[in-house]
XYZ file of C-alpha atoms in Angstrom:
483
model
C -9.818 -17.863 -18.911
C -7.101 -15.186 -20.264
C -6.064 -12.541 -18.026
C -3.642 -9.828 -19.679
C -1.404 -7.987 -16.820
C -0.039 -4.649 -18.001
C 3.348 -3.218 -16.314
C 3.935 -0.625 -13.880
C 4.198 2.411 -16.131
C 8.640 2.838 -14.553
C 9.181 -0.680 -15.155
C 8.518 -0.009 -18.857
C 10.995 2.998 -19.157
C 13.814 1.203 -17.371
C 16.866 0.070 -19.906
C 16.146 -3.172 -21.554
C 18.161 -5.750 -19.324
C 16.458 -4.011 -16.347
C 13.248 -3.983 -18.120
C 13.702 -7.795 -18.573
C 14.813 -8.427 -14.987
C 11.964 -6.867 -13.504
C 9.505 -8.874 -15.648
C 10.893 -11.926 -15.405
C 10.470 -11.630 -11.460
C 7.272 -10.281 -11.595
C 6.372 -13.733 -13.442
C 7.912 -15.889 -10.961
C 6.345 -13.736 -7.964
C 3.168 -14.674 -9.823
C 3.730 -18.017 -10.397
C 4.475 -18.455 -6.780
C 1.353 -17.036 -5.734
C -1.243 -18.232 -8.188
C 0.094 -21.762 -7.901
C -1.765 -22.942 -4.402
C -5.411 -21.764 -5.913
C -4.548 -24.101 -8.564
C -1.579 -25.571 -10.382
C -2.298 -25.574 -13.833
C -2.444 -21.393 -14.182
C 0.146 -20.911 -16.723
C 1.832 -17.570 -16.617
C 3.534 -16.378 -19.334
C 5.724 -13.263 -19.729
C 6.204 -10.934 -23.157
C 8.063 -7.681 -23.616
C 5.112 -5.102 -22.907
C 2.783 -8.049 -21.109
C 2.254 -11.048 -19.235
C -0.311 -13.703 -19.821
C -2.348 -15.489 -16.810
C -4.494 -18.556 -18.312
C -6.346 -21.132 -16.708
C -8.227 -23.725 -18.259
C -11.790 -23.010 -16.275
C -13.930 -20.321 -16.712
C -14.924 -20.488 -12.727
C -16.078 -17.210 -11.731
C -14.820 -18.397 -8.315
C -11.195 -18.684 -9.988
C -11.036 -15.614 -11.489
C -12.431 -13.938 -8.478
C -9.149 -15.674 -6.259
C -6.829 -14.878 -9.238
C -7.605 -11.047 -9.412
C -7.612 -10.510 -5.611
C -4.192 -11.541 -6.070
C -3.298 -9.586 -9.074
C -4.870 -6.548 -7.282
C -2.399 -6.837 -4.499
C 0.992 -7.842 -6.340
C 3.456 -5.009 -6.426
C 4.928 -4.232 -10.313
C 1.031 -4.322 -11.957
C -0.691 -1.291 -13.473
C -3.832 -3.019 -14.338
C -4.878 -6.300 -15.496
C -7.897 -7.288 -18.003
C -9.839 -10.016 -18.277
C -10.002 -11.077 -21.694
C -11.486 -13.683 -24.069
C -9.741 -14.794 -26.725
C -11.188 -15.839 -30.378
C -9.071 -16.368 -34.066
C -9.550 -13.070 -35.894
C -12.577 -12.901 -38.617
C -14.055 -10.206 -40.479
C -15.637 -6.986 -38.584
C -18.627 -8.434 -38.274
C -16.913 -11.430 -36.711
C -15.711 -9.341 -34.381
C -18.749 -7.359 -33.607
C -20.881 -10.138 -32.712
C -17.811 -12.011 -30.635
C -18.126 -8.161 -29.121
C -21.980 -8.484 -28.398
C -21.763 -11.672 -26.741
C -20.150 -10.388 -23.642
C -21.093 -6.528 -23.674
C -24.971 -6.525 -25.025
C -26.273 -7.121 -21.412
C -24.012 -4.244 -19.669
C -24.654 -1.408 -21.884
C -28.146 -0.932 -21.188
C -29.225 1.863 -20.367
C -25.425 3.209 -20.492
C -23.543 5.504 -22.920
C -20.646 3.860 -24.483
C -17.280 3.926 -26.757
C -15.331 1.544 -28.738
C -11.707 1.341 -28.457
C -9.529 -0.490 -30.082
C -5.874 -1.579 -29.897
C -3.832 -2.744 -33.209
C -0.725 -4.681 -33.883
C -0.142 -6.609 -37.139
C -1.056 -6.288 -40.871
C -5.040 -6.033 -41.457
C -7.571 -4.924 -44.153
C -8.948 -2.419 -41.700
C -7.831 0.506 -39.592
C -8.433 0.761 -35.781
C -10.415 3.628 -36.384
C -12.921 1.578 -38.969
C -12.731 -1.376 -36.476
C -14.117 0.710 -33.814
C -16.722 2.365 -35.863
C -18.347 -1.064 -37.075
C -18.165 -2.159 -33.957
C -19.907 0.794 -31.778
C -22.722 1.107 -34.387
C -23.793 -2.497 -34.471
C -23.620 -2.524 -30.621
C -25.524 0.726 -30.597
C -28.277 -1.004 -33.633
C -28.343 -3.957 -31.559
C -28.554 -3.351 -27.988
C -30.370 -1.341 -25.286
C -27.534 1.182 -24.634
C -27.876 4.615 -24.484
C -26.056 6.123 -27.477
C -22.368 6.515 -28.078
C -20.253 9.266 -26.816
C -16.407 9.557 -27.648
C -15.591 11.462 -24.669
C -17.677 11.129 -21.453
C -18.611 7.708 -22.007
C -20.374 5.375 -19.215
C -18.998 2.431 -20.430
C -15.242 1.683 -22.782
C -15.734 -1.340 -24.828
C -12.038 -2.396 -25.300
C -11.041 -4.350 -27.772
C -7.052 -5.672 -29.067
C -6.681 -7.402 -32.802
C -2.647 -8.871 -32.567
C -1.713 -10.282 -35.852
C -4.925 -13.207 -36.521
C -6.049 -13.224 -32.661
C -8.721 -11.140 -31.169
C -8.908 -9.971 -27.700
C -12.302 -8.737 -26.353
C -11.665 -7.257 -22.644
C -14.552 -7.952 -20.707
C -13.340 -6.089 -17.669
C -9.987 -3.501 -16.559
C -8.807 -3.586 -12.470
C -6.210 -1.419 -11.155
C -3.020 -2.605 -10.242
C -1.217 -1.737 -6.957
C 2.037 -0.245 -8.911
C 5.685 0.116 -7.734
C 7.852 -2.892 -8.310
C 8.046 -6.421 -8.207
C 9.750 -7.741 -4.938
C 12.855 -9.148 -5.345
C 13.735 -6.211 -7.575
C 15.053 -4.406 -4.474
C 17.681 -4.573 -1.396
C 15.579 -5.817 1.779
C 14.894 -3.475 4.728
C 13.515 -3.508 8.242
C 10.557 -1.730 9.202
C 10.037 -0.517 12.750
C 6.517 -1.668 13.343
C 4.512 -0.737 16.178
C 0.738 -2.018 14.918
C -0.340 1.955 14.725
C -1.639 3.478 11.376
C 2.151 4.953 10.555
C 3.895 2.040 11.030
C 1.498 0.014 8.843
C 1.365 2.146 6.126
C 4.741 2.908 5.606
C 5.573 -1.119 5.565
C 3.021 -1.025 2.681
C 4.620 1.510 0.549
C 8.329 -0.252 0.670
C 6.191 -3.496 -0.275
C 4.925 -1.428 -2.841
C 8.220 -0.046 -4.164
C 9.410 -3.626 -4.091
C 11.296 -3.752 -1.130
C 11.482 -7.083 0.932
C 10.412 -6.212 4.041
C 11.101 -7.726 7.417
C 9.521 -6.345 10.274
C 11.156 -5.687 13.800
C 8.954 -4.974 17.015
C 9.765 -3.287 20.201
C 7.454 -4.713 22.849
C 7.358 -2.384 25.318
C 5.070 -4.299 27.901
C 2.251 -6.275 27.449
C 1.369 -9.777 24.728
C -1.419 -8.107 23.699
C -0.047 -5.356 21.851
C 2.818 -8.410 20.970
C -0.128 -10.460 19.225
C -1.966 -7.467 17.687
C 1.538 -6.840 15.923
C 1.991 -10.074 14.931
C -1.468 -10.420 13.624
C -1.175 -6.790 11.298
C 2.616 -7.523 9.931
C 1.453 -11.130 8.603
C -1.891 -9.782 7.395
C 0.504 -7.003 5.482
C 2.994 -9.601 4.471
C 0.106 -12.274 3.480
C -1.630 -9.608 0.899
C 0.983 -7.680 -0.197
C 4.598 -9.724 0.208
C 4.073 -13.071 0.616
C 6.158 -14.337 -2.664
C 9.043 -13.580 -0.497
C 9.332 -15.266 3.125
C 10.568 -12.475 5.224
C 11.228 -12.562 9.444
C 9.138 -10.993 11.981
C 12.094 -9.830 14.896
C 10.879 -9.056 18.527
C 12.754 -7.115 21.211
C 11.613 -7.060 24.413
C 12.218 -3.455 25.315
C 10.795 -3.408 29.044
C 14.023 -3.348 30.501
C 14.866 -0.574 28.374
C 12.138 1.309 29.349
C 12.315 1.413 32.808
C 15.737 2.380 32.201
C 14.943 5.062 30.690
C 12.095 6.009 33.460
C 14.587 5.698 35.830
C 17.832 7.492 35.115
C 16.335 9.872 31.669
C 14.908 13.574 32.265
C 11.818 13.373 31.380
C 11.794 16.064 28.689
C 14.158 13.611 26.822
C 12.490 10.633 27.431
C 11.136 10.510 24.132
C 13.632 11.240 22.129
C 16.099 9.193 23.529
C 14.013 5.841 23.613
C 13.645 5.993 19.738
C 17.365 6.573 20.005
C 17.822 3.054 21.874
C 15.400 1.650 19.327
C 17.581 2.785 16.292
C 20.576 1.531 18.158
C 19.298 -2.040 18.805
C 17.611 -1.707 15.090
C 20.565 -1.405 13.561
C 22.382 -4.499 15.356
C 19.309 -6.583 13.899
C 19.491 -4.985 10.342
C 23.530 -5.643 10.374
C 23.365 -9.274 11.722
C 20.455 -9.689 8.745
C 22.487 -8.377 6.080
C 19.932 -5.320 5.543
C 21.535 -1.559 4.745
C 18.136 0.227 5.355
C 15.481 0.590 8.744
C 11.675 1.969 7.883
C 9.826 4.170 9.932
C 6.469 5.821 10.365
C 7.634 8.811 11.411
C 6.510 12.299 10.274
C 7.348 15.698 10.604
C 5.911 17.419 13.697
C 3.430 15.019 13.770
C 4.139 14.579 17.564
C 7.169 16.042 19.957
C 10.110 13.467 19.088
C 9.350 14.005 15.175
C 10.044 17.724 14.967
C 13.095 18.491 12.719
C 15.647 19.116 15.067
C 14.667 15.322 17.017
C 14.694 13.919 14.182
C 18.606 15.408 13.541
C 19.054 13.826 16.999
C 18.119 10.938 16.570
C 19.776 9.856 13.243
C 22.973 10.886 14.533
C 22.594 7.331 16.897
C 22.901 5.061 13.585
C 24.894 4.794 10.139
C 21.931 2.616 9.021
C 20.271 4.524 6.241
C 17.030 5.213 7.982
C 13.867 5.381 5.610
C 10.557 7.541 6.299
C 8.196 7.075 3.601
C 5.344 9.423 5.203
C 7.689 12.224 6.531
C 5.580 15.139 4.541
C 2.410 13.233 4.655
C -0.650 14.768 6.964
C -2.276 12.002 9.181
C -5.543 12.199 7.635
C -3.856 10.894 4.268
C -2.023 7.832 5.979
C -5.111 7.064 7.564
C -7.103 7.080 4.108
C -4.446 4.500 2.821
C -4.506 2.438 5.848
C -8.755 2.279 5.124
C -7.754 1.649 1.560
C -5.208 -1.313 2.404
C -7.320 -3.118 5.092
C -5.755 -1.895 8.627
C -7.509 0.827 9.643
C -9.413 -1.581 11.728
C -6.288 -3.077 12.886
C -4.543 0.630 13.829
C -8.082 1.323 15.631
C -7.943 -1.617 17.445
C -4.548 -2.247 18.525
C -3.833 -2.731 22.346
C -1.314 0.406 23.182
C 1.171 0.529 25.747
C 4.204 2.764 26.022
C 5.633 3.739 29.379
C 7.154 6.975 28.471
C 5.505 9.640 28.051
C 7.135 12.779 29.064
C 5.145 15.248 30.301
C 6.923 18.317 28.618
C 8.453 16.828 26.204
C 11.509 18.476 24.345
C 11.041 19.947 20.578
C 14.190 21.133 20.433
C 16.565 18.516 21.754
C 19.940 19.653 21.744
C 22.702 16.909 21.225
C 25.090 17.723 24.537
C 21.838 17.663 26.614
C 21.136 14.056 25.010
C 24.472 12.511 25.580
C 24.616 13.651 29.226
C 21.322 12.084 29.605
C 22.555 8.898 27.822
C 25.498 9.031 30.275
C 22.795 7.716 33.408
C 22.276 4.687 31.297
C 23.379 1.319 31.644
C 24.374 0.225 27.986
C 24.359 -3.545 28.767
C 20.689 -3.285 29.558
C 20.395 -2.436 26.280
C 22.914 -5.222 24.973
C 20.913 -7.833 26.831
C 17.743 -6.786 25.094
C 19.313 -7.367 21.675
C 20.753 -11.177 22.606
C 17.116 -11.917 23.971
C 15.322 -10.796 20.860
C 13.422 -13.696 19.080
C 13.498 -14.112 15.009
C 10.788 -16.172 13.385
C 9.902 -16.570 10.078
C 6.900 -14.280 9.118
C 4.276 -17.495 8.837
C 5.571 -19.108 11.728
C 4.649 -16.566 13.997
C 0.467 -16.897 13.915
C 1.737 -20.665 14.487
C 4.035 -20.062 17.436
C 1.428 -17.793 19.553
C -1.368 -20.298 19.463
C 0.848 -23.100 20.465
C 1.319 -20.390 23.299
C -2.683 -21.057 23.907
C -5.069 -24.053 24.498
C -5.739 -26.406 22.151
C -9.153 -26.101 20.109
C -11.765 -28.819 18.355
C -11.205 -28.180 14.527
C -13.930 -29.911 12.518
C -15.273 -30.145 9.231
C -18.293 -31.413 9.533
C -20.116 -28.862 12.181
C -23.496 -30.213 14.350
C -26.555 -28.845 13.799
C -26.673 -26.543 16.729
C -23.199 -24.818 15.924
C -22.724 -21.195 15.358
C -19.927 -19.826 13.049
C -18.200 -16.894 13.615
C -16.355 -15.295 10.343
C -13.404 -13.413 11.664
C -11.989 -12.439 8.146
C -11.375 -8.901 6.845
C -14.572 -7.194 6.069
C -13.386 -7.007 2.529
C -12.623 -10.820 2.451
C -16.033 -11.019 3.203
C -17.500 -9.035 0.780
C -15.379 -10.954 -1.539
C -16.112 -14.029 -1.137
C -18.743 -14.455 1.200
C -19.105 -17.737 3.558
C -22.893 -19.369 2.842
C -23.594 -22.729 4.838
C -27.079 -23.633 4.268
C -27.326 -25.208 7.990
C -25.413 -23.248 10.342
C -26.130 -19.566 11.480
C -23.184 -17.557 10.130
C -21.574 -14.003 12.250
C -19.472 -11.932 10.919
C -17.281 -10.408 14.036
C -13.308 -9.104 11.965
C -10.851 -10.372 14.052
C -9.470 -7.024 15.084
C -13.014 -6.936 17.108
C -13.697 -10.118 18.943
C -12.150 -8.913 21.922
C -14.795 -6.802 22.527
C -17.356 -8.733 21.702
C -16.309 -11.956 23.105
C -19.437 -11.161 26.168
C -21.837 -11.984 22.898
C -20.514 -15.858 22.923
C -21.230 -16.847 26.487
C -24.728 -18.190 25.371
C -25.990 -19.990 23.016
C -23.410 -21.486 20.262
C -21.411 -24.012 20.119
C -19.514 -21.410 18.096
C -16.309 -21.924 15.697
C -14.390 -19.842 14.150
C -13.512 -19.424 10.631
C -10.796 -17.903 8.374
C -9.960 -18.869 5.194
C -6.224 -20.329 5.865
C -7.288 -21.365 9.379
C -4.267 -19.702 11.463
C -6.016 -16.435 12.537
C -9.274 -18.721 13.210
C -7.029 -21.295 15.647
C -5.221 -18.276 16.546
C -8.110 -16.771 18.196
C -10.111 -19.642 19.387
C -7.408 -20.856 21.325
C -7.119 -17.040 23.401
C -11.083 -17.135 23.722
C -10.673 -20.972 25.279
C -8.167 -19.313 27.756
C -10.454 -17.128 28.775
C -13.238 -19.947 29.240
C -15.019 -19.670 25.954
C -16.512 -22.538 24.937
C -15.523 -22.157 20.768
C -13.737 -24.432 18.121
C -12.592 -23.527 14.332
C -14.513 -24.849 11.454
C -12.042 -25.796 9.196
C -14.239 -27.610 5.698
């Protein structure tokens, strides 16, 4: 199995020792993450290219390799290829008609073909061969150069021949490790979530600091939407998850903050304590979801406000974006479920809030506070590592029967990502199998007081243990099935 990845179209415009930094350390990245599916992928880096080769031809392999090539920051696109020495064109169309002649029934189709070396033929006479044996030979539909259903693609390189069997987009941006690290203010909402993507995207390391305002809920559903972000999208780089408990804070705020302010000076505090983290972790830039008037403390002249609290450079990917767009890319990165779902909780909430605040009225107000309230919430803030923390709140809960071997009377409950499951779909020929996301099984957790015994599945086990161990707290009878 050959798998050529093509670079992020600014990666290949950069100056040549950048150029060759940024590959190099998409290469590693890769060879990070392709090495636990298995540890003889080689991967291989040129000037324009990198190579991803296994020995088996698995489609279950593949399947695991592209889902992570799909969601590695610095790729365009990626092809799987098959690779043959280079004959004559009629060599090459029948090497061509071995893995196209059964998708081009029925379809309209073009040739294409990419050139590098010193050959007999053109690209032009390669393609032409080539598109009317396959149109002779096969049950397509005809050629046609410009609206075709179907582009055969096809790359000669010296005496090799490439014939792509099938092109997948790329996520973009930059490798990680390309870029400083920042912190993103993350709350578990759709803002917060997407804007942590996009500096993932553009290659930032990015840690992730929560405010929890009240309630471990809202703490877990957090916890359980940064590592699913980090897990897809970041996880060649360990990165901490920071928490702050903020209740103090808040009803500090309640208590001694017009209300008309109350807003806009709790994202002040939040900046304030932000920054302390960010210095202490060596990072020059914070990450928020905010954007412009999408709510009272977001309006321009807030904003002004706010910033004014910090020297931290303070990033807003989404600050022109309209919510209807952020929520399409949360659907299209897998946590729209999790925004839907997440537990709120935020105890201020001013009833007329300001749009306009104006900074004398702000540090009057700020003058009512007590300062070390705020001091003490920083000291007590807890930093774990980003996969210790699905670890850390299930030690938090009972203890659960993992087994690999299930009785015949069990039940198992898929929690993954509905896209997971689509994926790569779990089939046990014995046992009754539910798909219930993760994000959901709070409120359907009524559904598993009969019947069963049920376990839970996922396919690292953490979120599985995770949430058997809160269902057994609440008197659920369920276990994990781990094979």
């Amino acid at each position: 199995m050959h798998i050529i990845v093509r670079l992020f179209s600014e990666i290949t415009i950069k100056s040549a020792p950048v150029r060759k930094r940024f590959i190099k350390q998409l290469r590693n990245n890769l060879r990070d993450l392709l090495r636990p599916i298995d540890a003889g992928i080689k991967v291989t880096r040129e000037w324009e290219k990198i190579d991803v080769m296994a020995d088996s031809d698995d489609p279950q392999l593949i399947q695991k390799i592209s889902q992570v090539l799909a969601c590695t920051p610095g790729i365009a696109h990626f092809s799987l290829v098959h690779q043959y020495p280079l004959g004559d064109q009629h060599d090459v169309f029948e090497k061509t008609m071995l893995h196209w002649k059964d998708a081009l029934a029925g379809k309209t189709f073009c040739v294409r073909v990419k050139r590098t070396g010193s050959h007999e033929f053109t690209s032009t006479d390669l393609e032409r061969y080539v598109g009317g044996g396959l149109n002779q030979h096969t049950e397509a539909a005809g050629v046609s150069l410009k609206n075709a259903d179907i582009t055969v693609q096809l790359e000669v390189k010296d005496n090799q021949l490439f014939v792509v069997e099938a092109r997948r987009q790329g996520m973009g941006g930059f490798p990680i490790g390309t870029q400083d690290s920042v912190l993103s203010l993350i709350s578990g909402g759709f803002d917060s979530t997407v804007s942590s993507y996009l500096t993932l995207k553009r290659g930032l390391r990015t840690h992730y600091c929560f405010f929890n305002l009240g309630g471990r809920e809202h703490e877990i559903g957090v916890k359980e939407v940064s590592f699913y972000l980090w897990n897809k999208f970041g996880s060649s780089h360990k990165v901490r998850f920071v928490t702050v408990p903020f209740e103090e804070v808040v009803a500090e705020i309640l208590k001694n903050v017009k209300n008309s302010h109350m807003g806009v000076i709790l994202k002040r505090m939040m900046l304030r304590a932000a920054e302390q983290v960010a210095d202490e972790m060596e990072i020059q830039a914070l990450v928020t979801g905010e954007s412009v008037a999408q709510v009272s403390s977001q309006t321009l002249t807030n904003l002004s406000v706010i910033d004014k609290v910090t020297d931290t450079l303070v990033l807003r990917p989404l600050i022109t974006m309209d919510k209807n767009d952020i929520i399409d890319i949360s659907r299209k990165i897998g946590t729209e479920e999790f925004a839907a779902a997440m537990p709120e909780y935020c105890g201020v909430i001013s009833k007329k809030p300001t749009t306009a605040a104006k900074m004398e009225d702000v540090l009057t107000q700020e003058e009512n506070f007590d300062f070390s309230v705020l001091e003490r919430a920083v000291s007590e803030r807890n930093v774990q590592t980003i996969d210790e923390i699905m670890a850390d709140t299930e030690r938090e809960s009972a203890e659960v029967e993992i087994l690999a071997q299930l009785p015949a009377a069990a039940k198992v409950i898929d929690i993954r990502h509905p896209d997971e499951v689509e994926q790569s779909p779990l089939k046990l020929p014995e046992q009754d199998v539910i798909c219930i996301p993760f994000y959901s099984l709070s409120t359907k957790a009524a559904s598993l007081k009969e019947g069963g015994p049920y376990y839970l599945y996922c396919d690292k086990g953490i979120m599985s243990r995770l949430h058997a161990s809160h269902l057994a707290d609440d008197g659920y009878a369920v276990g994990v099935y781990r094979p």
